[in-house]
Amino acid sequence: MRRILVIGAAGQIGSELVPELRKKYGNDNVIATGRKTPLPDEVKENGPVIYLDALEKILLSKVLFEYEIDTIFHMASILSAVGEKMPQAAWNININGLINVLEASRAYGIKTLIWPSSIAAFGPTTPRENTPNTTILEPTTMYGISKVAGELLCEYYYHKYQLDVRSIRLPGIISSETLPGGGTTDYAVEIFYETIRNKQYTCFLREDTVLPMMYMPDCNKALIDLLEADNSKLKRRVYNITGMSFSAGEIASEIKKHFKEFTIDYKPDFRQEIADSWPKSIDDTLARKEWGWEPMYNLESMTKDMIEKLSKRL
Ligand code: AKB
């Protein structure tokens, strides 16, 4: 049985990944870590929880040693929109945090390290439709720059030290439990909360802005399937994946099918420029071929499920 450390367990993905991992690997084998944001009750009550800041090297080594960790999900990151407000902090947390985790993993003989990259690794010079796995990586945000540097670091540690580090370029993640913190794709989550609460949403992107997205159950599945993939089948360390692509206008129309009274208006802000530098759709053929990636949700089924879940909870 694996002994798994999840760094960043209070975040949008970490908070839902921990319960999924505990179902599969056992409650006591999944150690959730947080730093500032309180961990959700479900995470706190069902298994080990500890304080950990990936920037604190000695503490990180101590945790790997004491908990006999062999697998790490390093999910702590500053996202694109907040990253533009504090670029130096984004670099520090995203890159210095990652290099500490890579170094500690090497020193403690970690079996597998999973680290998410993002569609933010692409930039305005990347082909925007059906973006291939191997293509131009010239991002214009600090978050994107940290993702490209991170991808290269992961490749480096794999080839130089044989550290089995694996990564996926996540699109915008839509989830019903924890709100995302400071990304450009956050509108696709906020829109559901505002629909349930006020039947009205003011979107910070233009109506025709198309971005790649994925529903949380697919995100968890991708992370766990990649962890369990046979290394001999993996021909690279970083994979494109996607679930669906839609415009802000299209998700609004889908929501209107459930709430006729729902209204939306558009007031693009600084995040529009970030969104305009990212792909509209992603080619994930290599993930499908090399480790069997296949999403379960499309715009219609995701919208129905989000509305059902949030209507109960809010
Ligand atoms: C963001 O919007 O910054 C993130 C991402 C696409 O990585 N959701």
PDB file of C-alpha atoms and ligand atoms in Angstrom:
ATOM      1  CA  MET A   1       0.000   0.000   0.000  1.00  0.00           C
ATOM      2  CA  ARG A   2       1.229   3.488  -0.837  1.00  0.00           C
ATOM      3  CA  ARG A   3       1.976   6.174   1.805  1.00  0.00           C
ATOM      4  CA  ILE A   4       0.814   9.389   0.186  1.00  0.00           C
ATOM      5  CA  LEU A   5       1.514  13.019   1.089  1.00  0.00           C
ATOM      6  CA  VAL A   6      -0.815  15.662  -0.386  1.00  0.00           C
ATOM      7  CA  ILE A   7       0.800  19.107  -0.243  1.00  0.00           C
ATOM      8  CA  GLY A   8      -1.851  21.829  -0.564  1.00  0.00           C
ATOM      9  CA  ALA A   9      -4.825  19.797   0.713  1.00  0.00           C
ATOM     10  CA  ALA A  10      -6.932  22.889   1.483  1.00  0.00           C
ATOM     11  CA  GLY A  11      -6.985  24.016  -2.140  1.00  0.00           C
ATOM     12  CA  GLN A  12      -9.679  23.515  -4.766  1.00  0.00           C
ATOM     13  CA  ILE A  13      -8.211  20.243  -6.037  1.00  0.00           C
ATOM     14  CA  GLY A  14      -6.436  19.018  -2.886  1.00  0.00           C
ATOM     15  CA  SER A  15      -9.607  19.172  -0.778  1.00  0.00           C
ATOM     16  CA  GLU A  16     -11.425  16.769  -3.114  1.00  0.00           C
ATOM     17  CA  LEU A  17      -8.401  14.675  -4.055  1.00  0.00           C
ATOM     18  CA  VAL A  18      -7.685  13.672  -0.433  1.00  0.00           C
ATOM     19  CA  PRO A  19     -11.077  11.940   0.132  1.00  0.00           C
ATOM     20  CA  GLU A  20     -10.721  10.124  -3.236  1.00  0.00           C
ATOM     21  CA  LEU A  21      -7.221   8.931  -2.365  1.00  0.00           C
ATOM     22  CA  ARG A  22      -8.364   7.814   1.107  1.00  0.00           C
ATOM     23  CA  LYS A  23     -11.152   5.742  -0.458  1.00  0.00           C
ATOM     24  CA  LYS A  24      -8.616   3.965  -2.644  1.00  0.00           C
ATOM     25  CA  TYR A  25      -5.523   3.704  -0.439  1.00  0.00           C
ATOM     26  CA  GLY A  26      -6.958   3.823   3.104  1.00  0.00           C
ATOM     27  CA  ASN A  27      -7.567   6.807   5.432  1.00  0.00           C
ATOM     28  CA  ASP A  28      -4.337   6.431   7.405  1.00  0.00           C
ATOM     29  CA  ASN A  29      -2.177   6.180   4.289  1.00  0.00           C
ATOM     30  CA  VAL A  30      -3.040   9.628   2.972  1.00  0.00           C
ATOM     31  CA  ILE A  31      -1.493  12.521   4.913  1.00  0.00           C
ATOM     32  CA  ALA A  32      -3.128  15.862   4.152  1.00  0.00           C
ATOM     33  CA  THR A  33      -1.094  19.013   4.655  1.00  0.00           C
ATOM     34  CA  GLY A  34      -2.064  22.661   4.851  1.00  0.00           C
ATOM     35  CA  ARG A  35      -0.442  25.973   5.657  1.00  0.00           C
ATOM     36  CA  LYS A  36      -2.802  28.952   6.023  1.00  0.00           C
ATOM     37  CA  THR A  37      -6.252  28.029   4.743  1.00  0.00           C
ATOM     38  CA  PRO A  38      -8.233  25.765   7.123  1.00  0.00           C
ATOM     39  CA  LEU A  39      -8.715  22.223   5.836  1.00  0.00           C
ATOM     40  CA  PRO A  40     -12.290  21.064   5.087  1.00  0.00           C
ATOM     41  CA  ASP A  41     -13.960  19.012   7.863  1.00  0.00           C
ATOM     42  CA  GLU A  42     -14.055  15.878   5.722  1.00  0.00           C
ATOM     43  CA  VAL A  43     -10.273  16.068   5.270  1.00  0.00           C
ATOM     44  CA  LYS A  44      -9.633  16.869   8.964  1.00  0.00           C
ATOM     45  CA  GLU A  45     -11.891  14.203  10.404  1.00  0.00           C
ATOM     46  CA  ASN A  46     -11.031  11.165   8.295  1.00  0.00           C
ATOM     47  CA  GLY A  47      -7.267  10.841   8.398  1.00  0.00           C
ATOM     48  CA  PRO A  48      -3.915  12.374   9.341  1.00  0.00           C
ATOM     49  CA  VAL A  49      -3.512  16.111   8.878  1.00  0.00           C
ATOM     50  CA  ILE A  50      -0.351  18.150   9.460  1.00  0.00           C
ATOM     51  CA  TYR A  51       1.036  21.659   8.955  1.00  0.00           C
ATOM     52  CA  LEU A  52       3.498  21.858   6.083  1.00  0.00           C
ATOM     53  CA  ASP A  53       4.979  24.691   4.071  1.00  0.00           C
ATOM     54  CA  ALA A  54       6.816  23.370   1.003  1.00  0.00           C
ATOM     55  CA  LEU A  55       9.245  26.289   1.344  1.00  0.00           C
ATOM     56  CA  GLU A  56      10.477  24.878   4.671  1.00  0.00           C
ATOM     57  CA  LYS A  57      13.020  22.302   3.523  1.00  0.00           C
ATOM     58  CA  ILE A  58      13.833  20.768   6.896  1.00  0.00           C
ATOM     59  CA  LEU A  59      10.205  20.377   7.868  1.00  0.00           C
ATOM     60  CA  LEU A  60       9.471  18.755   4.504  1.00  0.00           C
ATOM     61  CA  SER A  61      12.282  16.199   4.987  1.00  0.00           C
ATOM     62  CA  LYS A  62      11.103  15.517   8.544  1.00  0.00           C
ATOM     63  CA  VAL A  63       7.570  14.764   7.327  1.00  0.00           C
ATOM     64  CA  LEU A  64       8.755  12.421   4.545  1.00  0.00           C
ATOM     65  CA  PHE A  65      10.945  10.575   7.066  1.00  0.00           C
ATOM     66  CA  GLU A  66       8.489  10.370   9.979  1.00  0.00           C
ATOM     67  CA  TYR A  67       5.457   9.370   7.906  1.00  0.00           C
ATOM     68  CA  GLU A  68       7.442   6.999   5.639  1.00  0.00           C
ATOM     69  CA  ILE A  69       6.058   8.694   2.536  1.00  0.00           C
ATOM     70  CA  ASP A  70       6.621   7.049  -0.858  1.00  0.00           C
ATOM     71  CA  THR A  71       4.214   9.061  -3.056  1.00  0.00           C
ATOM     72  CA  ILE A  72       3.633  12.822  -3.238  1.00  0.00           C
ATOM     73  CA  PHE A  73       0.957  14.993  -4.832  1.00  0.00           C
ATOM     74  CA  HIS A  74       2.392  18.520  -4.810  1.00  0.00           C
ATOM     75  CA  MET A  75      -0.719  20.648  -5.391  1.00  0.00           C
ATOM     76  CA  ALA A  76       0.277  23.936  -3.691  1.00  0.00           C
ATOM     77  CA  SER A  77       0.433  26.789  -6.165  1.00  0.00           C
ATOM     78  CA  ILE A  78      -0.411  30.465  -6.760  1.00  0.00           C
ATOM     79  CA  LEU A  79      -2.752  30.673  -9.767  1.00  0.00           C
ATOM     80  CA  SER A  80      -2.728  32.980 -12.789  1.00  0.00           C
ATOM     81  CA  ALA A  81      -4.774  35.997 -11.647  1.00  0.00           C
ATOM     82  CA  VAL A  82      -3.266  36.269  -8.147  1.00  0.00           C
ATOM     83  CA  GLY A  83       0.133  35.546  -9.728  1.00  0.00           C
ATOM     84  CA  GLU A  84      -0.172  38.721 -11.816  1.00  0.00           C
ATOM     85  CA  LYS A  85      -0.862  40.719  -8.630  1.00  0.00           C
ATOM     86  CA  MET A  86       2.183  39.265  -6.842  1.00  0.00           C
ATOM     87  CA  PRO A  87       4.539  37.775  -9.440  1.00  0.00           C
ATOM     88  CA  GLN A  88       7.523  37.392  -7.082  1.00  0.00           C
ATOM     89  CA  ALA A  89       5.452  35.408  -4.573  1.00  0.00           C
ATOM     90  CA  ALA A  90       4.095  33.255  -7.429  1.00  0.00           C
ATOM     91  CA  TRP A  91       7.630  32.418  -8.544  1.00  0.00           C
ATOM     92  CA  ASN A  92       8.735  31.737  -4.970  1.00  0.00           C
ATOM     93  CA  ILE A  93       5.894  29.390  -4.051  1.00  0.00           C
ATOM     94  CA  ASN A  94       5.530  27.727  -7.451  1.00  0.00           C
ATOM     95  CA  ILE A  95       9.207  27.197  -8.245  1.00  0.00           C
ATOM     96  CA  ASN A  96      11.125  27.256  -4.956  1.00  0.00           C
ATOM     97  CA  GLY A  97       8.365  25.087  -3.453  1.00  0.00           C
ATOM     98  CA  LEU A  98       8.646  22.632  -6.357  1.00  0.00           C
ATOM     99  CA  ILE A  99      12.419  22.417  -6.267  1.00  0.00           C
ATOM    100  CA  ASN A 100      12.303  21.698  -2.517  1.00  0.00           C
ATOM    101  CA  VAL A 101       9.827  18.886  -3.147  1.00  0.00           C
ATOM    102  CA  LEU A 102      11.943  17.508  -6.016  1.00  0.00           C
ATOM    103  CA  GLU A 103      15.090  17.605  -3.879  1.00  0.00           C
ATOM    104  CA  ALA A 104      13.448  16.007  -0.834  1.00  0.00           C
ATOM    105  CA  SER A 105      11.870  13.360  -3.113  1.00  0.00           C
ATOM    106  CA  ARG A 106      15.276  12.536  -4.551  1.00  0.00           C
ATOM    107  CA  ALA A 107      16.893  12.366  -1.114  1.00  0.00           C
ATOM    108  CA  TYR A 108      14.162  10.136   0.377  1.00  0.00           C
ATOM    109  CA  GLY A 109      13.766   7.851  -2.648  1.00  0.00           C
ATOM    110  CA  ILE A 110      10.130   8.833  -3.296  1.00  0.00           C
ATOM    111  CA  LYS A 111       8.585   6.307  -5.708  1.00  0.00           C
ATOM    112  CA  THR A 112       6.297   8.731  -7.589  1.00  0.00           C
ATOM    113  CA  LEU A 113       5.744  12.484  -7.503  1.00  0.00           C
ATOM    114  CA  ILE A 114       2.699  14.013  -9.196  1.00  0.00           C
ATOM    115  CA  TRP A 115       2.804  17.746  -9.921  1.00  0.00           C
ATOM    116  CA  PRO A 116       0.174  19.595 -11.962  1.00  0.00           C
ATOM    117  CA  SER A 117       1.195  21.896 -14.777  1.00  0.00           C
ATOM    118  CA  SER A 118      -1.458  23.971 -16.538  1.00  0.00           C
ATOM    119  CA  ILE A 119      -2.731  25.236 -19.883  1.00  0.00           C
ATOM    120  CA  ALA A 120      -1.101  28.465 -18.645  1.00  0.00           C
ATOM    121  CA  ALA A 121       2.211  26.993 -19.879  1.00  0.00           C
ATOM    122  CA  PHE A 122       0.988  27.965 -23.354  1.00  0.00           C
ATOM    123  CA  GLY A 123       0.998  31.546 -24.597  1.00  0.00           C
ATOM    124  CA  PRO A 124      -0.111  33.807 -27.438  1.00  0.00           C
ATOM    125  CA  THR A 125       2.321  32.233 -29.927  1.00  0.00           C
ATOM    126  CA  THR A 126       0.979  28.689 -29.282  1.00  0.00           C
ATOM    127  CA  PRO A 127      -1.572  27.303 -31.789  1.00  0.00           C
ATOM    128  CA  ARG A 128      -4.917  28.005 -30.044  1.00  0.00           C
ATOM    129  CA  GLU A 129      -7.099  25.253 -31.505  1.00  0.00           C
ATOM    130  CA  ASN A 130      -6.428  21.629 -30.651  1.00  0.00           C
ATOM    131  CA  THR A 131      -3.105  22.599 -29.047  1.00  0.00           C
ATOM    132  CA  PRO A 132      -0.634  19.683 -29.353  1.00  0.00           C
ATOM    133  CA  ASN A 133       1.395  18.192 -26.480  1.00  0.00           C
ATOM    134  CA  THR A 134       4.693  19.354 -27.938  1.00  0.00           C
ATOM    135  CA  THR A 135       4.430  22.951 -29.101  1.00  0.00           C
ATOM    136  CA  ILE A 136       5.572  26.527 -28.473  1.00  0.00           C
ATOM    137  CA  LEU A 137       5.696  27.388 -24.743  1.00  0.00           C
ATOM    138  CA  GLU A 138       6.019  31.179 -24.460  1.00  0.00           C
ATOM    139  CA  PRO A 139       3.575  32.208 -21.699  1.00  0.00           C
ATOM    140  CA  THR A 140       3.119  35.850 -20.744  1.00  0.00           C
ATOM    141  CA  THR A 141       2.007  35.369 -17.095  1.00  0.00           C
ATOM    142  CA  MET A 142       4.254  34.631 -14.117  1.00  0.00           C
ATOM    143  CA  TYR A 143       2.076  31.600 -13.341  1.00  0.00           C
ATOM    144  CA  GLY A 144       2.641  30.300 -16.891  1.00  0.00           C
ATOM    145  CA  ILE A 145       6.372  30.999 -16.692  1.00  0.00           C
ATOM    146  CA  SER A 146       6.546  29.036 -13.424  1.00  0.00           C
ATOM    147  CA  LYS A 147       4.662  26.150 -15.054  1.00  0.00           C
ATOM    148  CA  VAL A 148       7.082  25.977 -18.007  1.00  0.00           C
ATOM    149  CA  ALA A 149      10.087  26.154 -15.674  1.00  0.00           C
ATOM    150  CA  GLY A 150       8.436  23.500 -13.478  1.00  0.00           C
ATOM    151  CA  GLU A 151       7.856  21.176 -16.421  1.00  0.00           C
ATOM    152  CA  LEU A 152      11.517  21.493 -17.403  1.00  0.00           C
ATOM    153  CA  LEU A 153      12.615  20.839 -13.800  1.00  0.00           C
ATOM    154  CA  CYS A 154      10.488  17.691 -13.681  1.00  0.00           C
ATOM    155  CA  GLU A 155      12.017  16.428 -16.941  1.00  0.00           C
ATOM    156  CA  TYR A 156      15.461  17.247 -15.567  1.00  0.00           C
ATOM    157  CA  TYR A 157      14.977  15.328 -12.311  1.00  0.00           C
ATOM    158  CA  TYR A 158      13.582  12.355 -14.224  1.00  0.00           C
ATOM    159  CA  HIS A 159      16.531  12.118 -16.607  1.00  0.00           C
ATOM    160  CA  LYS A 160      19.291  13.151 -14.220  1.00  0.00           C
ATOM    161  CA  TYR A 161      18.154  11.327 -11.064  1.00  0.00           C
ATOM    162  CA  GLN A 162      15.539   8.839 -12.346  1.00  0.00           C
ATOM    163  CA  LEU A 163      12.950  10.444 -10.038  1.00  0.00           C
ATOM    164  CA  ASP A 164       9.583   9.232 -11.332  1.00  0.00           C
ATOM    165  CA  VAL A 165       7.833  12.585 -11.589  1.00  0.00           C
ATOM    166  CA  ARG A 166       4.677  12.868 -13.679  1.00  0.00           C
ATOM    167  CA  SER A 167       2.631  15.891 -14.693  1.00  0.00           C
ATOM    168  CA  ILE A 168      -0.571  16.920 -16.472  1.00  0.00           C
ATOM    169  CA  ARG A 169      -1.413  20.320 -17.919  1.00  0.00           C
ATOM    170  CA  LEU A 170      -4.700  20.997 -16.188  1.00  0.00           C
ATOM    171  CA  PRO A 171      -7.355  23.167 -17.835  1.00  0.00           C
ATOM    172  CA  GLY A 172      -9.823  25.206 -15.726  1.00  0.00           C
ATOM    173  CA  ILE A 173     -11.248  22.946 -13.008  1.00  0.00           C
ATOM    174  CA  ILE A 174     -14.949  23.180 -12.126  1.00  0.00           C
ATOM    175  CA  SER A 175     -15.875  21.904  -8.680  1.00  0.00           C
ATOM    176  CA  SER A 176     -18.752  22.010  -6.214  1.00  0.00           C
ATOM    177  CA  GLU A 177     -16.909  21.704  -2.854  1.00  0.00           C
ATOM    178  CA  THR A 178     -14.076  24.255  -2.576  1.00  0.00           C
ATOM    179  CA  LEU A 179     -13.871  27.505  -4.528  1.00  0.00           C
ATOM    180  CA  PRO A 180     -10.784  28.003  -6.690  1.00  0.00           C
ATOM    181  CA  GLY A 181      -8.429  30.683  -5.438  1.00  0.00           C
ATOM    182  CA  GLY A 182      -7.396  33.348  -7.898  1.00  0.00           C
ATOM    183  CA  GLY A 183      -7.424  31.805 -11.378  1.00  0.00           C
ATOM    184  CA  THR A 184      -8.639  33.085 -14.745  1.00  0.00           C
ATOM    185  CA  THR A 185     -10.990  30.134 -15.233  1.00  0.00           C
ATOM    186  CA  ASP A 186     -12.702  30.748 -11.830  1.00  0.00           C
ATOM    187  CA  TYR A 187     -15.704  32.332 -13.560  1.00  0.00           C
ATOM    188  CA  ALA A 188     -16.870  28.843 -14.587  1.00  0.00           C
ATOM    189  CA  VAL A 189     -17.278  27.953 -10.872  1.00  0.00           C
ATOM    190  CA  GLU A 190     -18.527  31.351  -9.627  1.00  0.00           C
ATOM    191  CA  ILE A 191     -21.291  31.337 -12.238  1.00  0.00           C
ATOM    192  CA  PHE A 192     -22.906  28.311 -10.534  1.00  0.00           C
ATOM    193  CA  TYR A 193     -22.759  29.809  -7.022  1.00  0.00           C
ATOM    194  CA  GLU A 194     -24.276  33.072  -8.282  1.00  0.00           C
ATOM    195  CA  THR A 195     -26.936  31.194 -10.248  1.00  0.00           C
ATOM    196  CA  ILE A 196     -28.099  29.321  -7.156  1.00  0.00           C
ATOM    197  CA  ARG A 197     -27.900  32.382  -4.885  1.00  0.00           C
ATOM    198  CA  ASN A 198     -29.017  35.315  -7.084  1.00  0.00           C
ATOM    199  CA  LYS A 199     -29.957  33.980 -10.541  1.00  0.00           C
ATOM    200  CA  GLN A 200     -27.571  36.608 -11.909  1.00  0.00           C
ATOM    201  CA  TYR A 201     -23.866  36.690 -12.740  1.00  0.00           C
ATOM    202  CA  THR A 202     -21.471  39.363 -13.959  1.00  0.00           C
ATOM    203  CA  CYS A 203     -18.723  37.602 -15.850  1.00  0.00           C
ATOM    204  CA  PHE A 204     -15.177  38.971 -15.857  1.00  0.00           C
ATOM    205  CA  LEU A 205     -14.488  37.507 -19.315  1.00  0.00           C
ATOM    206  CA  ARG A 206     -16.132  38.305 -22.687  1.00  0.00           C
ATOM    207  CA  GLU A 207     -19.072  36.197 -23.840  1.00  0.00           C
ATOM    208  CA  ASP A 208     -17.108  34.663 -26.732  1.00  0.00           C
ATOM    209  CA  THR A 209     -14.085  33.599 -24.607  1.00  0.00           C
ATOM    210  CA  VAL A 210     -13.516  29.887 -25.135  1.00  0.00           C
ATOM    211  CA  LEU A 211     -11.289  27.974 -22.691  1.00  0.00           C
ATOM    212  CA  PRO A 212     -10.551  24.283 -21.994  1.00  0.00           C
ATOM    213  CA  MET A 213     -12.206  23.033 -18.783  1.00  0.00           C
ATOM    214  CA  MET A 214     -12.698  19.863 -16.754  1.00  0.00           C
ATOM    215  CA  TYR A 215     -15.074  18.696 -14.019  1.00  0.00           C
ATOM    216  CA  MET A 216     -13.509  17.731 -10.671  1.00  0.00           C
ATOM    217  CA  PRO A 217     -14.350  13.990 -10.797  1.00  0.00           C
ATOM    218  CA  ASP A 218     -12.428  13.833 -14.095  1.00  0.00           C
ATOM    219  CA  CYS A 219      -9.536  15.783 -12.566  1.00  0.00           C
ATOM    220  CA  ASN A 220      -9.269  13.338  -9.658  1.00  0.00           C
ATOM    221  CA  LYS A 221      -9.516  10.406 -12.042  1.00  0.00           C
ATOM    222  CA  ALA A 222      -6.742  11.852 -14.239  1.00  0.00           C
ATOM    223  CA  LEU A 223      -4.408  12.409 -11.270  1.00  0.00           C
ATOM    224  CA  ILE A 224      -4.962   8.904  -9.869  1.00  0.00           C
ATOM    225  CA  ASP A 225      -4.828   7.173 -13.278  1.00  0.00           C
ATOM    226  CA  LEU A 226      -1.565   8.938 -14.058  1.00  0.00           C
ATOM    227  CA  LEU A 227      -0.155   7.831 -10.694  1.00  0.00           C
ATOM    228  CA  GLU A 228      -1.103   4.223 -11.404  1.00  0.00           C
ATOM    229  CA  ALA A 229       0.040   4.233 -15.055  1.00  0.00           C
ATOM    230  CA  ASP A 230       2.754   1.755 -16.016  1.00  0.00           C
ATOM    231  CA  ASN A 231       5.940   3.816 -16.331  1.00  0.00           C
ATOM    232  CA  SER A 232       7.167   1.767 -19.296  1.00  0.00           C
ATOM    233  CA  LYS A 233       4.157   3.053 -21.303  1.00  0.00           C
ATOM    234  CA  LEU A 234       4.886   6.728 -20.547  1.00  0.00           C
ATOM    235  CA  LYS A 235       6.949   8.316 -23.319  1.00  0.00           C
ATOM    236  CA  ARG A 236       7.072  11.751 -21.651  1.00  0.00           C
ATOM    237  CA  ARG A 237       6.680  13.358 -18.207  1.00  0.00           C
ATOM    238  CA  VAL A 238       4.081  16.027 -19.058  1.00  0.00           C
ATOM    239  CA  TYR A 239       0.703  15.399 -20.718  1.00  0.00           C
ATOM    240  CA  ASN A 240      -2.023  17.577 -22.177  1.00  0.00           C
ATOM    241  CA  ILE A 241      -5.475  16.634 -20.922  1.00  0.00           C
ATOM    242  CA  THR A 242      -8.900  18.174 -21.343  1.00  0.00           C
ATOM    243  CA  GLY A 243     -12.527  17.512 -20.542  1.00  0.00           C
ATOM    244  CA  MET A 244     -14.495  20.044 -22.599  1.00  0.00           C
ATOM    245  CA  SER A 245     -14.193  23.493 -24.186  1.00  0.00           C
ATOM    246  CA  PHE A 246     -16.897  26.154 -24.057  1.00  0.00           C
ATOM    247  CA  SER A 247     -17.352  29.911 -24.164  1.00  0.00           C
ATOM    248  CA  ALA A 248     -18.746  31.977 -21.290  1.00  0.00           C
ATOM    249  CA  GLY A 249     -21.880  32.449 -23.408  1.00  0.00           C
ATOM    250  CA  GLU A 250     -22.261  28.695 -23.938  1.00  0.00           C
ATOM    251  CA  ILE A 251     -22.104  27.823 -20.225  1.00  0.00           C
ATOM    252  CA  ALA A 252     -24.646  30.595 -19.534  1.00  0.00           C
ATOM    253  CA  SER A 253     -27.036  29.069 -22.136  1.00  0.00           C
ATOM    254  CA  GLU A 254     -26.595  25.631 -20.571  1.00  0.00           C
ATOM    255  CA  ILE A 255     -27.454  27.045 -17.124  1.00  0.00           C
ATOM    256  CA  LYS A 256     -30.518  28.802 -18.590  1.00  0.00           C
ATOM    257  CA  LYS A 257     -31.898  25.368 -19.545  1.00  0.00           C
ATOM    258  CA  HIS A 258     -32.219  24.737 -15.773  1.00  0.00           C
ATOM    259  CA  PHE A 259     -33.044  28.300 -14.606  1.00  0.00           C
ATOM    260  CA  LYS A 260     -35.001  30.286 -17.218  1.00  0.00           C
ATOM    261  CA  GLU A 261     -34.801  33.434 -15.072  1.00  0.00           C
ATOM    262  CA  PHE A 262     -30.954  33.374 -14.976  1.00  0.00           C
ATOM    263  CA  THR A 263     -29.306  36.478 -16.462  1.00  0.00           C
ATOM    264  CA  ILE A 264     -25.679  37.263 -17.222  1.00  0.00           C
ATOM    265  CA  ASP A 265     -23.748  40.362 -18.198  1.00  0.00           C
ATOM    266  CA  TYR A 266     -20.095  40.736 -19.157  1.00  0.00           C
ATOM    267  CA  LYS A 267     -17.537  43.144 -17.687  1.00  0.00           C
ATOM    268  CA  PRO A 268     -14.118  41.926 -18.823  1.00  0.00           C
ATOM    269  CA  ASP A 269     -11.222  42.887 -16.511  1.00  0.00           C
ATOM    270  CA  PHE A 270      -7.448  42.212 -16.509  1.00  0.00           C
ATOM    271  CA  ARG A 271      -8.122  38.459 -16.674  1.00  0.00           C
ATOM    272  CA  GLN A 272      -9.399  38.802 -20.261  1.00  0.00           C
ATOM    273  CA  GLU A 273      -5.860  39.329 -21.526  1.00  0.00           C
ATOM    274  CA  ILE A 274      -4.706  36.193 -19.705  1.00  0.00           C
ATOM    275  CA  ALA A 275      -7.577  34.146 -21.152  1.00  0.00           C
ATOM    276  CA  ASP A 276      -6.837  35.489 -24.647  1.00  0.00           C
ATOM    277  CA  SER A 277      -3.275  34.165 -24.371  1.00  0.00           C
ATOM    278  CA  TRP A 278      -4.428  30.577 -23.644  1.00  0.00           C
ATOM    279  CA  PRO A 279      -5.650  27.838 -25.988  1.00  0.00           C
ATOM    280  CA  LYS A 280      -9.325  27.342 -26.788  1.00  0.00           C
ATOM    281  CA  SER A 281      -9.059  23.579 -27.105  1.00  0.00           C
ATOM    282  CA  ILE A 282      -6.470  20.932 -26.282  1.00  0.00           C
ATOM    283  CA  ASP A 283      -5.278  17.820 -28.110  1.00  0.00           C
ATOM    284  CA  ASP A 284      -4.925  15.115 -25.438  1.00  0.00           C
ATOM    285  CA  THR A 285      -4.353  12.168 -27.799  1.00  0.00           C
ATOM    286  CA  LEU A 286      -1.058  11.191 -26.149  1.00  0.00           C
ATOM    287  CA  ALA A 287      -2.595  10.932 -22.657  1.00  0.00           C
ATOM    288  CA  ARG A 288      -5.385   8.805 -24.134  1.00  0.00           C
ATOM    289  CA  LYS A 289      -2.900   6.559 -25.955  1.00  0.00           C
ATOM    290  CA  GLU A 290      -0.188   6.210 -23.294  1.00  0.00           C
ATOM    291  CA  TRP A 291      -2.231   5.875 -20.087  1.00  0.00           C
ATOM    292  CA  GLY A 292      -5.840   5.509 -21.181  1.00  0.00           C
ATOM    293  CA  TRP A 293      -7.114   8.989 -20.289  1.00  0.00           C
ATOM    294  CA  GLU A 294     -10.800   9.493 -21.037  1.00  0.00           C
ATOM    295  CA  PRO A 295     -13.072  12.156 -19.477  1.00  0.00           C
ATOM    296  CA  MET A 296     -16.529  11.230 -18.169  1.00  0.00           C
ATOM    297  CA  TYR A 297     -18.211  14.663 -18.217  1.00  0.00           C
ATOM    298  CA  ASN A 298     -19.188  17.129 -20.952  1.00  0.00           C
ATOM    299  CA  LEU A 299     -20.757  20.598 -20.593  1.00  0.00           C
ATOM    300  CA  GLU A 300     -24.274  19.200 -20.283  1.00  0.00           C
ATOM    301  CA  SER A 301     -23.604  16.470 -17.695  1.00  0.00           C
ATOM    302  CA  MET A 302     -21.231  18.689 -15.664  1.00  0.00           C
ATOM    303  CA  THR A 303     -23.803  21.538 -15.513  1.00  0.00           C
ATOM    304  CA  LYS A 304     -26.562  19.175 -14.365  1.00  0.00           C
ATOM    305  CA  ASP A 305     -24.375  17.664 -11.641  1.00  0.00           C
ATOM    306  CA  MET A 306     -23.064  21.051 -10.410  1.00  0.00           C
ATOM    307  CA  ILE A 307     -26.594  22.432 -10.137  1.00  0.00           C
ATOM    308  CA  GLU A 308     -27.820  19.344  -8.272  1.00  0.00           C
ATOM    309  CA  LYS A 309     -24.900  19.392  -5.806  1.00  0.00           C
ATOM    310  CA  LEU A 310     -24.885  23.151  -5.160  1.00  0.00           C
ATOM    311  CA  SER A 311     -28.681  23.381  -4.866  1.00  0.00           C
ATOM    312  CA  LYS A 312     -28.510  20.851  -2.017  1.00  0.00           C
ATOM    313  CA  ARG A 313     -25.547  22.459  -0.293  1.00  0.00           C
ATOM    314  CA  LEU A 314     -26.219  26.204  -0.571  1.00  0.00           C
TER     315      LEU A 314
HETATM  316  C1  AKB B   1      -6.047  29.445 -13.600  1.00  0.00           C
HETATM  317  O1  AKB B   1      -7.061  29.922 -14.141  1.00  0.00           O
HETATM  318  O2  AKB B   1      -5.069  30.109 -13.256  1.00  0.00           O
HETATM  319  C2  AKB B   1      -5.997  27.946 -13.373  1.00  0.00           C
HETATM  320  C3  AKB B   1      -5.320  27.233 -14.492  1.00  0.00           C
HETATM  321  C4  AKB B   1      -5.907  27.180 -15.828  1.00  0.00           C
HETATM  322  O3  AKB B   1      -4.269  26.682 -14.277  1.00  0.00           O
HETATM  323  N1  AKB B   1      -7.312  27.430 -13.200  1.00  0.00           N
END
